Coordinates of N, CA and C and ligand atoms in Angstrom, one line a residue:
X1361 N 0.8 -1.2 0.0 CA 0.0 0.0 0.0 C 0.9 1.2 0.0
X1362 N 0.5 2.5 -0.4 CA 0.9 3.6 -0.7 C 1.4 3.7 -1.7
X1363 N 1.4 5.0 -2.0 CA 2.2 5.5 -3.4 C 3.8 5.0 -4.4
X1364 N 4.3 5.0 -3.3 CA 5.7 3.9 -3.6 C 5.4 2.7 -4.4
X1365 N 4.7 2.2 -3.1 CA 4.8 0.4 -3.6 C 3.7 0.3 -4.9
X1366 N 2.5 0.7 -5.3 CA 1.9 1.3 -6.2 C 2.5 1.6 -7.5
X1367 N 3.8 2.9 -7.6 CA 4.6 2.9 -8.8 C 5.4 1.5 -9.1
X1368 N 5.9 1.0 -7.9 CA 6.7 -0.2 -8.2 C 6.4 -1.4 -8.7
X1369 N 5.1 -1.0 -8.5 CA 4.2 -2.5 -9.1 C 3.8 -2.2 -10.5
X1370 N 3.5 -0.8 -10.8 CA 3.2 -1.0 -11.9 C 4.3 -1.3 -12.9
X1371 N 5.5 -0.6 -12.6 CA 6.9 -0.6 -13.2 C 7.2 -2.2 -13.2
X1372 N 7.0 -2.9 -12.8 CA 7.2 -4.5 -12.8 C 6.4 -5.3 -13.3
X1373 N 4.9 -4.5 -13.8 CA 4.3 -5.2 -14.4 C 4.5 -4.3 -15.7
X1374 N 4.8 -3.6 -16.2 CA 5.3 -3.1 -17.3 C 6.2 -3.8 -18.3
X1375 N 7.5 -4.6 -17.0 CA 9.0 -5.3 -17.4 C 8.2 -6.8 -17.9
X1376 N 7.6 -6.8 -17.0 CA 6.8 -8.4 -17.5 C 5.9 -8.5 -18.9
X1377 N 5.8 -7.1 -18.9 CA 5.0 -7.2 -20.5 C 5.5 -7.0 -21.6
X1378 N 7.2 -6.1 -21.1 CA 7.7 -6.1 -22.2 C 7.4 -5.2 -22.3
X1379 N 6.8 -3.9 -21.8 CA 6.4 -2.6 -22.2 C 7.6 -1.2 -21.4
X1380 N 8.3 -0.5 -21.7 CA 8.5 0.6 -21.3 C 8.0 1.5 -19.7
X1381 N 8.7 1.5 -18.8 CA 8.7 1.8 -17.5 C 8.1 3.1 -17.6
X1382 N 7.3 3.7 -17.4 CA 6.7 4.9 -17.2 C 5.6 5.2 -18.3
X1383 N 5.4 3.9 -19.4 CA 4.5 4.2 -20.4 C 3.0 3.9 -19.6
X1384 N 2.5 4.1 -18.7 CA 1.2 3.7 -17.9 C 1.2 4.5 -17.2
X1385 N 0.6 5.7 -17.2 CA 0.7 6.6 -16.0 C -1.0 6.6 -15.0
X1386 N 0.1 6.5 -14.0 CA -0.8 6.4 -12.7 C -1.7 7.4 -12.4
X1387 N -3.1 7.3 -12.4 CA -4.4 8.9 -11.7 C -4.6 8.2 -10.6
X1388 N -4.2 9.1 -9.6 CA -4.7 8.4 -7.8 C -5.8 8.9 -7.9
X1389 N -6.8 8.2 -8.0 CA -8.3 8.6 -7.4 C -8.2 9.2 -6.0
X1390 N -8.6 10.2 -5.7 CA -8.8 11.1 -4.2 C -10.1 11.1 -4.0
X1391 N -11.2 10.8 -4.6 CA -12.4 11.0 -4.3 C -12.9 10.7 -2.5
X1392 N -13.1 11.7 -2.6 CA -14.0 11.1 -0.9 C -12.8 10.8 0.3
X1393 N -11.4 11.2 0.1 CA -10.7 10.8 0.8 C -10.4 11.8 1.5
X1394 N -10.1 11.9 3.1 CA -10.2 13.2 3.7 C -8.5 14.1 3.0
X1395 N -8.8 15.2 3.4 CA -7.7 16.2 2.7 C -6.3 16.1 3.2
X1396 N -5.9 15.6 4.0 CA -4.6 14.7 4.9 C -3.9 14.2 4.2
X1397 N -4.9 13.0 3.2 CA -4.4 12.0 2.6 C -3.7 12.5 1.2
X1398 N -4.5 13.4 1.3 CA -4.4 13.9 -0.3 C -3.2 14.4 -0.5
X1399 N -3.1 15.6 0.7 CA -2.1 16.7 0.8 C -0.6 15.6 1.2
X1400 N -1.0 14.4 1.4 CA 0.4 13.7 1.5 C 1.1 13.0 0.2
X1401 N 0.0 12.9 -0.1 CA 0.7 12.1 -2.1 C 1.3 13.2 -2.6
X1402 N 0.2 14.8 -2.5 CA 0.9 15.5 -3.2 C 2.1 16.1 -2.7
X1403 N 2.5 16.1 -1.7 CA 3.9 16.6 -0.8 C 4.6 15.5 -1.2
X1404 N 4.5 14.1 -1.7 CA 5.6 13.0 -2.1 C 5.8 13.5 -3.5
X1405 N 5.0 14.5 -4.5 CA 5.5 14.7 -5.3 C 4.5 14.2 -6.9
X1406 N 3.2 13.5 -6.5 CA 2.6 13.1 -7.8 C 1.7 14.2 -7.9
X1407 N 1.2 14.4 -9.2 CA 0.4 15.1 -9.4 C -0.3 15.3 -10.4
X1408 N -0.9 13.8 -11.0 CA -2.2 13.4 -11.6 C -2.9 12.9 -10.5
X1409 N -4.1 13.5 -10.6 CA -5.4 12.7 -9.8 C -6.5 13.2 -10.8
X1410 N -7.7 12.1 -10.2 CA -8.9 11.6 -10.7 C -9.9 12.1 -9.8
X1411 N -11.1 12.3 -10.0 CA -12.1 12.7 -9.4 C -13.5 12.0 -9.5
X1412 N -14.4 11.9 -9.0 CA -15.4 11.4 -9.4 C -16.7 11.9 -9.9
X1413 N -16.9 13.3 -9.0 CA -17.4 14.4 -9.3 C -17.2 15.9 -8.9
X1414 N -17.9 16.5 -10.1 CA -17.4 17.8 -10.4 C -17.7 18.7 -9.0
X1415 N -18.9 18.4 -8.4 CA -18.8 19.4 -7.4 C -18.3 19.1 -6.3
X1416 N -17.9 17.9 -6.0 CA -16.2 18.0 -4.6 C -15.3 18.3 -5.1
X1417 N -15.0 18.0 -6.7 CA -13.4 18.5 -6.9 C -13.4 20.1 -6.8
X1418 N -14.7 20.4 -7.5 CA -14.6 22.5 -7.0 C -14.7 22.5 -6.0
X1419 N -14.4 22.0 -5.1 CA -14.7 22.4 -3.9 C -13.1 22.2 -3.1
X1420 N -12.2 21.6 -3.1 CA -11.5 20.9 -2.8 C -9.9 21.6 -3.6
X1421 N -10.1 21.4 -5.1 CA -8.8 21.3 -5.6 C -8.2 22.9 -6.3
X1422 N -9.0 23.7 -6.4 CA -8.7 24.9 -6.9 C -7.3 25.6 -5.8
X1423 N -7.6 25.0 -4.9 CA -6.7 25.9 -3.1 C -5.1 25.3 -3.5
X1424 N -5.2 23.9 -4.1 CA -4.3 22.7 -4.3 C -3.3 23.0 -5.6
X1425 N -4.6 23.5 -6.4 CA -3.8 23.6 -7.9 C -3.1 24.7 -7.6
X1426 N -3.4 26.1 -6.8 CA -2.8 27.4 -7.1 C -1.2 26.9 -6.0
X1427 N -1.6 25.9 -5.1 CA -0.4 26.1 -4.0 C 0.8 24.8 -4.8
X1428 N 0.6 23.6 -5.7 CA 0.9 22.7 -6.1 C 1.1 22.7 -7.6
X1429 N 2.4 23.3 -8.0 CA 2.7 23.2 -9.6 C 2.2 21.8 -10.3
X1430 N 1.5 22.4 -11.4 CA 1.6 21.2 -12.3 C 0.4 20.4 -12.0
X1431 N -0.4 20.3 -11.1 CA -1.4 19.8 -11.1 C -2.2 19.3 -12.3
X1432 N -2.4 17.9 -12.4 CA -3.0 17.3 -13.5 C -4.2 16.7 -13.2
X1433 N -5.7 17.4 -13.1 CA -7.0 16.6 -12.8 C -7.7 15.9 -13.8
X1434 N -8.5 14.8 -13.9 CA -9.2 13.8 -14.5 C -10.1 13.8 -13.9
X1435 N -11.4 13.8 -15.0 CA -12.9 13.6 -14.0 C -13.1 11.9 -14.5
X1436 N -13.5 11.3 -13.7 CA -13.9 9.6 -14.2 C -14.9 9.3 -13.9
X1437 N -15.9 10.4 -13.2 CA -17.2 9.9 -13.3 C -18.6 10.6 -14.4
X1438 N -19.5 10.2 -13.7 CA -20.5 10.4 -14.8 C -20.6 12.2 -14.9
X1439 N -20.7 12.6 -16.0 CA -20.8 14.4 -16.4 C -22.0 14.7 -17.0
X1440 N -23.3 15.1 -15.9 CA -24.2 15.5 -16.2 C -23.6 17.1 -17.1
X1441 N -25.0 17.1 -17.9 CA -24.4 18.6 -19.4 C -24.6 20.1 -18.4
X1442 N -25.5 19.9 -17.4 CA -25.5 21.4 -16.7 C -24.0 22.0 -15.9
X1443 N -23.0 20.5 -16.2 CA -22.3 20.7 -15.4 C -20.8 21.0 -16.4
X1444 N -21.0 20.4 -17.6 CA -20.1 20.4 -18.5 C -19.3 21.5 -18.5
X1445 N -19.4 22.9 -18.5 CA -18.9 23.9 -18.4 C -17.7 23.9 -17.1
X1446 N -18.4 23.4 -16.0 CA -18.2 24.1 -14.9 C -16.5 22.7 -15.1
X1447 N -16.9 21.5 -15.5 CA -15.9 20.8 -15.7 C -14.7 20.4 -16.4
X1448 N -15.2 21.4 -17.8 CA -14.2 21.8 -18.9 C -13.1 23.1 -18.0
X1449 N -13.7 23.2 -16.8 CA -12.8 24.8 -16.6 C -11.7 24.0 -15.7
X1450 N -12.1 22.6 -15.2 CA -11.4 22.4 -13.8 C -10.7 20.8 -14.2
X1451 N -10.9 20.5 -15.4 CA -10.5 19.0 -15.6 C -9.2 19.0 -16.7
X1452 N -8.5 18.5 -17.0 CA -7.1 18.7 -18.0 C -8.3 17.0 -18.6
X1453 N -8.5 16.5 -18.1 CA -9.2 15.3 -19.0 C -10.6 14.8 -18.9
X1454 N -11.6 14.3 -19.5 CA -12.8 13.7 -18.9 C -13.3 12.4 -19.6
X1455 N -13.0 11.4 -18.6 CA -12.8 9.7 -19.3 C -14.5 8.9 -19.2
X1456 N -15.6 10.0 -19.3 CA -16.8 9.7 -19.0 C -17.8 9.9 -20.1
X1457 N -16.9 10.6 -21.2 CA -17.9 11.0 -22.9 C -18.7 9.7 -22.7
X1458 N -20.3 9.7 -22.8 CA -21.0 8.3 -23.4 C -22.2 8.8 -23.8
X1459 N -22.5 9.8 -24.2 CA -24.2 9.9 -25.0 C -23.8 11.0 -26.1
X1460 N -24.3 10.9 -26.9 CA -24.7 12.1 -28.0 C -24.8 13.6 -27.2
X1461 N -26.0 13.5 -26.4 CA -26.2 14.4 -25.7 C -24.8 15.5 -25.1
X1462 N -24.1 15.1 -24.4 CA -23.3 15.2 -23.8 C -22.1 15.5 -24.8
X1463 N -21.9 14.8 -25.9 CA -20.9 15.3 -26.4 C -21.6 16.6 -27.3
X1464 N -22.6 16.3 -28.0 CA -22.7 17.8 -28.0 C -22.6 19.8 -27.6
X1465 N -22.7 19.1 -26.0 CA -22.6 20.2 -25.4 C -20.8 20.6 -25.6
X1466 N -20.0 19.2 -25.0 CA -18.6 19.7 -24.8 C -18.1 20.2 -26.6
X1467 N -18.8 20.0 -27.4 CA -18.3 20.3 -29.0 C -19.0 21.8 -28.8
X1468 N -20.3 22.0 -28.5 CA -20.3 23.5 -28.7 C -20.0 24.8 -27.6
X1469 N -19.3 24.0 -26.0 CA -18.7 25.0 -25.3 C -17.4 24.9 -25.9
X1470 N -16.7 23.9 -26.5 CA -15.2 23.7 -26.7 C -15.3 24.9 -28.0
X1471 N -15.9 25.2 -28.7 CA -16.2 26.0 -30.4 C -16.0 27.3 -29.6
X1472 N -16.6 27.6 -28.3 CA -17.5 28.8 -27.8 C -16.2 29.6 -26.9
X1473 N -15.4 28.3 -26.3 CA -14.5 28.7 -25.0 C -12.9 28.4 -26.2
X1474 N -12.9 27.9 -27.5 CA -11.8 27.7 -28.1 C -10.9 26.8 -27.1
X1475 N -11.1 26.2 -26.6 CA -10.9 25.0 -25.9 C -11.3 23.7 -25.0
X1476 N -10.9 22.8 -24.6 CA -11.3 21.5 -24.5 C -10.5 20.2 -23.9
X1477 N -10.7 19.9 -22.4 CA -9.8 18.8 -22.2 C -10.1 17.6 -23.2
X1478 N -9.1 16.7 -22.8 CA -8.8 15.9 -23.7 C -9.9 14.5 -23.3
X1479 N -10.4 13.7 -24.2 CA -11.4 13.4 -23.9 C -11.5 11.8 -24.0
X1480 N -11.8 11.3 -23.7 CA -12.1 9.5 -23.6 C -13.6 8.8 -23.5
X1481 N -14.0 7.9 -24.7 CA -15.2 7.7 -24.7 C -15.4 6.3 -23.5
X1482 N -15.9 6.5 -22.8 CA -16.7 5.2 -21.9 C -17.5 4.0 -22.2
X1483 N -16.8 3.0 -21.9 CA -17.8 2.1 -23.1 C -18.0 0.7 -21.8
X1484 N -19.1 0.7 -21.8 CA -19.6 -0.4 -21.1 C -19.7 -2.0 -21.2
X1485 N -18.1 -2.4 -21.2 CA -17.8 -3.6 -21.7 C -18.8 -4.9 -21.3
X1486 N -19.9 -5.0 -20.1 CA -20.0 -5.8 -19.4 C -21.6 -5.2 -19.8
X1487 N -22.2 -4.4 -20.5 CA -23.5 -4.5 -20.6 C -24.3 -4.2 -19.5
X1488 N -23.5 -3.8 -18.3 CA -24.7 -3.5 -17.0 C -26.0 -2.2 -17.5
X1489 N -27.3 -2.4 -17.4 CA -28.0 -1.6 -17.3 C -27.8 -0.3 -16.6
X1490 N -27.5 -0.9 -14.9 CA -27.2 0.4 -14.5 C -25.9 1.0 -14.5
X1491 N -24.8 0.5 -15.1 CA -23.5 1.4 -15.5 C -23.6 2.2 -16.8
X1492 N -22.9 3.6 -16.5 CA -22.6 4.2 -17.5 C -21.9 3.5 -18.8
X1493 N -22.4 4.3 -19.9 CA -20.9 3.9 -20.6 C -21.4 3.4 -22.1
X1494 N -21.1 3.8 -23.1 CA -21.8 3.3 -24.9 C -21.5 2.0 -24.4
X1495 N -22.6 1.1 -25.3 CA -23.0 -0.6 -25.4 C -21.3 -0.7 -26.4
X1496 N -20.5 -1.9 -26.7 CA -19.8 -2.0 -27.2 C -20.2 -2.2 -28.3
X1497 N -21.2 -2.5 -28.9 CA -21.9 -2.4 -30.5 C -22.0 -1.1 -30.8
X1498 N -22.1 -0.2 -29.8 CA -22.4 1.4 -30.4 C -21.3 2.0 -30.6
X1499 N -19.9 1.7 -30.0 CA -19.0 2.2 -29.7 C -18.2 2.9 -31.5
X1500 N -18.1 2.1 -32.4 CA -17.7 2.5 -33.0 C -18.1 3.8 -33.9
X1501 N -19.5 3.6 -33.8 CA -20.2 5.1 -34.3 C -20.3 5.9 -33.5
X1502 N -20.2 5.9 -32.0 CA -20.2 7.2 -31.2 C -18.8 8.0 -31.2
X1503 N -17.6 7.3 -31.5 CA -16.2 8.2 -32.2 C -16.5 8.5 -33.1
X1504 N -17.0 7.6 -33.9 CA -16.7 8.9 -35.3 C -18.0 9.9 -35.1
X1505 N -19.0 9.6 -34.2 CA -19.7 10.6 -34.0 C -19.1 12.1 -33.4
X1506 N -18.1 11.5 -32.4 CA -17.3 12.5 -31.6 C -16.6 13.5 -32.5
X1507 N -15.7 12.5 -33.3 CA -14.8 13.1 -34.1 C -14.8 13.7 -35.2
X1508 N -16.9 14.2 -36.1 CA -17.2 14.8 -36.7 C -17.3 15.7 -36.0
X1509 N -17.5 16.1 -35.0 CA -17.5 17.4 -33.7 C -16.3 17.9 -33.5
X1510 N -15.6 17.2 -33.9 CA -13.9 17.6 -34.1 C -13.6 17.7 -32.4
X1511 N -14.1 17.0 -31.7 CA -13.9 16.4 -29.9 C -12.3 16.5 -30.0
X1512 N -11.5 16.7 -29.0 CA -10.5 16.1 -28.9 C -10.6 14.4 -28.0
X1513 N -10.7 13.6 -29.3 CA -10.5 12.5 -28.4 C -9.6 11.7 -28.2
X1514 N -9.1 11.2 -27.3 CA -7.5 10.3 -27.5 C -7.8 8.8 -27.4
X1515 N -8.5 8.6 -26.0 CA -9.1 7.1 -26.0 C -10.5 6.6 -25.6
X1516 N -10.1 5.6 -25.0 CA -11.6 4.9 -23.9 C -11.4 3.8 -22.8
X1517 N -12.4 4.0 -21.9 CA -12.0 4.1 -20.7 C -13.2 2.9 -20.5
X1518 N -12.9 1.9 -19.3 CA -13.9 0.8 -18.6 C -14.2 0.6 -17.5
X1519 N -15.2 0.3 -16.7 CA -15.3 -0.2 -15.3 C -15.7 -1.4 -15.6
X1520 N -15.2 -2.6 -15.5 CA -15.3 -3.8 -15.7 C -16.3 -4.3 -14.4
X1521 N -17.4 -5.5 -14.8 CA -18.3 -5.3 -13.8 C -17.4 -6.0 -12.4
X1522 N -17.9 -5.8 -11.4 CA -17.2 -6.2 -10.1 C -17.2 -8.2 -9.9
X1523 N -17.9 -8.5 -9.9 CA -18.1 -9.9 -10.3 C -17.5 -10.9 -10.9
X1524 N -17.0 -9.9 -12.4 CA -16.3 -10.5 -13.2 C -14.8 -10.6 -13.4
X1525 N -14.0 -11.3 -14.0 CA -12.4 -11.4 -14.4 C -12.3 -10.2 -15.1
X1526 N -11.5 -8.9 -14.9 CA -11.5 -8.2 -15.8 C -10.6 -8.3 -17.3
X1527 N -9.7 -9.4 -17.1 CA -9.3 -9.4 -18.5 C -10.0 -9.4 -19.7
X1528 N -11.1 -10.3 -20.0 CA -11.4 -9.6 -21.0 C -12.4 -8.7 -21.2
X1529 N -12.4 -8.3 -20.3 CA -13.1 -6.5 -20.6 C -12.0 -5.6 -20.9
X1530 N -11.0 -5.8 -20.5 CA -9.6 -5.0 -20.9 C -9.1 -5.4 -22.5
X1531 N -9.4 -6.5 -22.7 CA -9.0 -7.0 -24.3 C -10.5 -6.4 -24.9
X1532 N -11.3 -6.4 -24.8 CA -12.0 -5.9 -25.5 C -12.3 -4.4 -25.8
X1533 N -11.7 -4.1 -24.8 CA -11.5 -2.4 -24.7 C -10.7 -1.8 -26.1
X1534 N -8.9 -2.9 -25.4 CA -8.1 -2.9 -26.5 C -8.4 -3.0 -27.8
X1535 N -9.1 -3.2 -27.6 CA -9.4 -3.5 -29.4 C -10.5 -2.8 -30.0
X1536 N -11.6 -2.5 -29.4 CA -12.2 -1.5 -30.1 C -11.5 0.0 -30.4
X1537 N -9.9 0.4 -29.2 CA -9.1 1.2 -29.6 C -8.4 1.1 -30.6
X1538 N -8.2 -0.2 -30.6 CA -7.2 -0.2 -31.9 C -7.6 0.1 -33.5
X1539 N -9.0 -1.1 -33.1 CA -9.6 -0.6 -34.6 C -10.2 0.5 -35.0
X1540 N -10.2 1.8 -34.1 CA -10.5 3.2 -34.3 C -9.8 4.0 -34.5
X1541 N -8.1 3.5 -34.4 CA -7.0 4.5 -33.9 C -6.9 5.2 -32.8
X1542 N -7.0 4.5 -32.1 CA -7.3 5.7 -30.5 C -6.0 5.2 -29.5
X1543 N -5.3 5.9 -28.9 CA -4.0 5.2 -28.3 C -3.8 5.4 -27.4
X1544 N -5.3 6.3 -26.2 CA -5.0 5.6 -24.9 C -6.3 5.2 -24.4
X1545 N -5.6 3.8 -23.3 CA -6.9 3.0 -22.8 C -7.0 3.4 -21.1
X1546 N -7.9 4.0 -20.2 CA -7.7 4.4 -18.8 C -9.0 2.8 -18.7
X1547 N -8.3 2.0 -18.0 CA -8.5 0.8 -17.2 C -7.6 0.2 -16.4
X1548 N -8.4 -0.3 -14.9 CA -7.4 -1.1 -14.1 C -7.4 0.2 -12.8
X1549 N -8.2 -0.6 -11.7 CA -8.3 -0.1 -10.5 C -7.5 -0.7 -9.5
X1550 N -7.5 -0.2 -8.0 CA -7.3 -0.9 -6.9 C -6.8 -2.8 -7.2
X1551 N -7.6 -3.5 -7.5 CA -7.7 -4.6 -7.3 C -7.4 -5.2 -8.7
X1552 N -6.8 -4.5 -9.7 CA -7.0 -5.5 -11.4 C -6.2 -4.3 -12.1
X1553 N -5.3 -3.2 -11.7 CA -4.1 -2.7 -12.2 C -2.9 -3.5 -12.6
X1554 N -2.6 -4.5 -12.4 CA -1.8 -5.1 -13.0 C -1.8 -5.9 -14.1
X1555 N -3.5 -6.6 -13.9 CA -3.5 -7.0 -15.0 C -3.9 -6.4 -16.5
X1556 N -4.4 -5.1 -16.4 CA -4.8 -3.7 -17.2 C -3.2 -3.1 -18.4
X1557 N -2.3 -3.2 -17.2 CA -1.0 -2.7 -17.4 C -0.5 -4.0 -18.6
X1558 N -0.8 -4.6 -18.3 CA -0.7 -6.1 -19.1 C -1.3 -6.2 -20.3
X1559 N -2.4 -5.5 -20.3 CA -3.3 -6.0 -21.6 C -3.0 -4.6 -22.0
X1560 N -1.8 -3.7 -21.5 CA -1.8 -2.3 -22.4 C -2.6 -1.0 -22.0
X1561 N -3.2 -0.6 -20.8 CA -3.8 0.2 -20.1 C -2.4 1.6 -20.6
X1562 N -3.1 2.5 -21.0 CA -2.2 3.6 -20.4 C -2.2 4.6 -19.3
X1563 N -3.5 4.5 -18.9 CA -3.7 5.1 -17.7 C -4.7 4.2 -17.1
X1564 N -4.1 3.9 -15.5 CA -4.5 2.9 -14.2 C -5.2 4.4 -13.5
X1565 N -6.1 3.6 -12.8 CA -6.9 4.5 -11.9 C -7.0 3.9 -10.4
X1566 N -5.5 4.7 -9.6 CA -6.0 3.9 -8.5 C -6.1 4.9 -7.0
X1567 N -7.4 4.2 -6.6 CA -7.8 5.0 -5.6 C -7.4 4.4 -3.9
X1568 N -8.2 3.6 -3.5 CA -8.0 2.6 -2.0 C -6.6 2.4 -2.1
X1569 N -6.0 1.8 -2.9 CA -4.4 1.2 -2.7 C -3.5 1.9 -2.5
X1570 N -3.7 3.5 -2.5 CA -2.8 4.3 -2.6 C -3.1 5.1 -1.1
X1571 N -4.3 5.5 -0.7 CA -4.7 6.3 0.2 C -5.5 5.3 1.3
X1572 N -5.7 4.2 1.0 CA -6.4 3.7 2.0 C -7.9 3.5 1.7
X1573 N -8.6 2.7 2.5 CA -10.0 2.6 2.2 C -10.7 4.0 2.2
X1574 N -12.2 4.5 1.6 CA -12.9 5.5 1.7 C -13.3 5.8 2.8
X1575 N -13.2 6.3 3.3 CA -14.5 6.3 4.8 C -15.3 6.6 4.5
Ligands
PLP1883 C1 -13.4 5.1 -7.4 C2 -12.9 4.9 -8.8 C3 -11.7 4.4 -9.1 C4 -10.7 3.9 -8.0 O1 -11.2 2.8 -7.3 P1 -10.3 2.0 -6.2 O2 -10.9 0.7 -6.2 O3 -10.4 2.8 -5.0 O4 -8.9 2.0 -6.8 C5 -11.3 4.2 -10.4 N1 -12.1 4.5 -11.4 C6 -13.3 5.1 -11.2 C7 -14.2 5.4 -12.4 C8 -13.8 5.2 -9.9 O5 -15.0 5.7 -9.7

C-alpha cells in the first residue's frame, strides 16, 4: 500500500509485458478521501489525480492547484451537461464522454471557450444496465460521431463489472481502440491494475491502494 509500492508495481508489471517503464501513467483517485491523505501524495511529489465528481473536486482542488505546480486533474465519473462547463474549466481530461447528448454540449462549449480537455469515450464492456458507458456495438459510431465534432479525443476508458475477471473487458476495450486508432486505454483499478498494465492500459486509476480505504 501507498504511493511507492503502487509505482513499483506498476513498473514491474510493465518489465513483464515487455512494455516501457513509465508508459502507464498512474491517476490516484482522491475522491471522498479526507484532505490529509491527499495533501500527502501531493507533498511526495505526484500530481495526476482523478475525481469522481465535479462538485467535490470545486470544492477541494482549486486551493491545491494554485499552492501545487503542475497539477494534473481527471474527472472519471459520470458528467451531467449542466455541469459540463463548470468541468471543462477544472479537468485537463474527462474519461466519462458516453451519449450524443453530452458530447454535444462539450463540441459546442469547446467552439464557444476555443478550448477543450482531452477526452475518452466510456464504453460499457459488461452491458450492465445500471452502469454508464456506450454498449460496445455502439462504440464505433459514437467516435466517429465525436470526431465529426472535431472532440479532442485520444481514447476509452472501462469499469469492468465487479463480479467478473476483468481481463477480457480490458482485451475488448483494447481492441475496439485499436480498430478506431485511439491510443490511450484508462483501465485497471485498486484490485486489477496489474493486469490492465498487461493488456496495455495507459492510464491505471488507483484510488484505495494508494490512500487507504474511503470512509
Ligand atoms: C473510485 C474509482 C476508481 C478507484 O477505485 P479504487 O478501487 O479505490 O482503486 C477508479 N475509477 C473510477 C471510475 C472510480 O470511480
Amino acid at each position: 500500500m501507498g504511493l511507492a509500492d503502487i509505482v513499483a508495481r506498476i513498473h514491474a508489471a510493465e518489465a513483464r509485458a515487455g512494455r516501457d517503464q513509465g508508459s502507464t501513467r498512474l491517476i490516484a483517485v482522491s475522491k471522498m478521501q479526507p484532505d490529509e491523505r491527499v495533501l500527502a501524495i501531493l507533498n511526495e511529489g505526484h500530481r495526476l489525480f482523478g475525481e469522481n465528481r465535479v462538485q467535490e473536486a470545486a470544492g477541494k482542488w482549486p486551493a491545491w492547484v494554485e499552492t501545487f505546480r503542475d497539477v494534473e486533474l481527471h474527472l472519471l465519473g459520470p458528467l451531467q451537461t449542466n455541469k459540463a462547463r463548470q468541468a471543462m474549466d477544472l479537468f485537463q481530461a474527462i474519461h466519462s464522454v458516453d451519449r450524443p447528448k453530452l458530447a454535444n454540449t462539450l463540441a459546442r462549449l469547446a467552439q464557444e471557450t476555443g478550448k477543450c480537455p482531452t477526452l475518452f469515450v466510456q464504453v460499457n464492456t459488461g452491458e450492465e444496465p445500471q452502469k454508464a458507458g456506450v454498449l460496445p456495438a455502439d462504440t464505433d459510431n459514437f467516435i466517429a460521431e465525436c470526431r465529426a465534432k472535431d472532440l479532442p479525443l485520444v481514447g476509452l476508458m472501462c469499469i469492468p463489472p465487479v463480479e467478473e475477471e476483468p481481463a477480457p473487458h480490458f482485451a475488448q476495450l483494447a481492441e475496439i481502440a485499436e480498430r478506431n486508432g485511439l491510443r490511450e486505454l484508462s483501465m485497471g483499478m485498486s484490485g486489477d491494475f496489474e493486469t490492465a498494465v498487461a493488456m496495455g492500459a495507459t492510464y491505471v486509476r488507483v484510488g484505495s491502494a494508494i490512500f487507504g480505504e474511503r470512509p
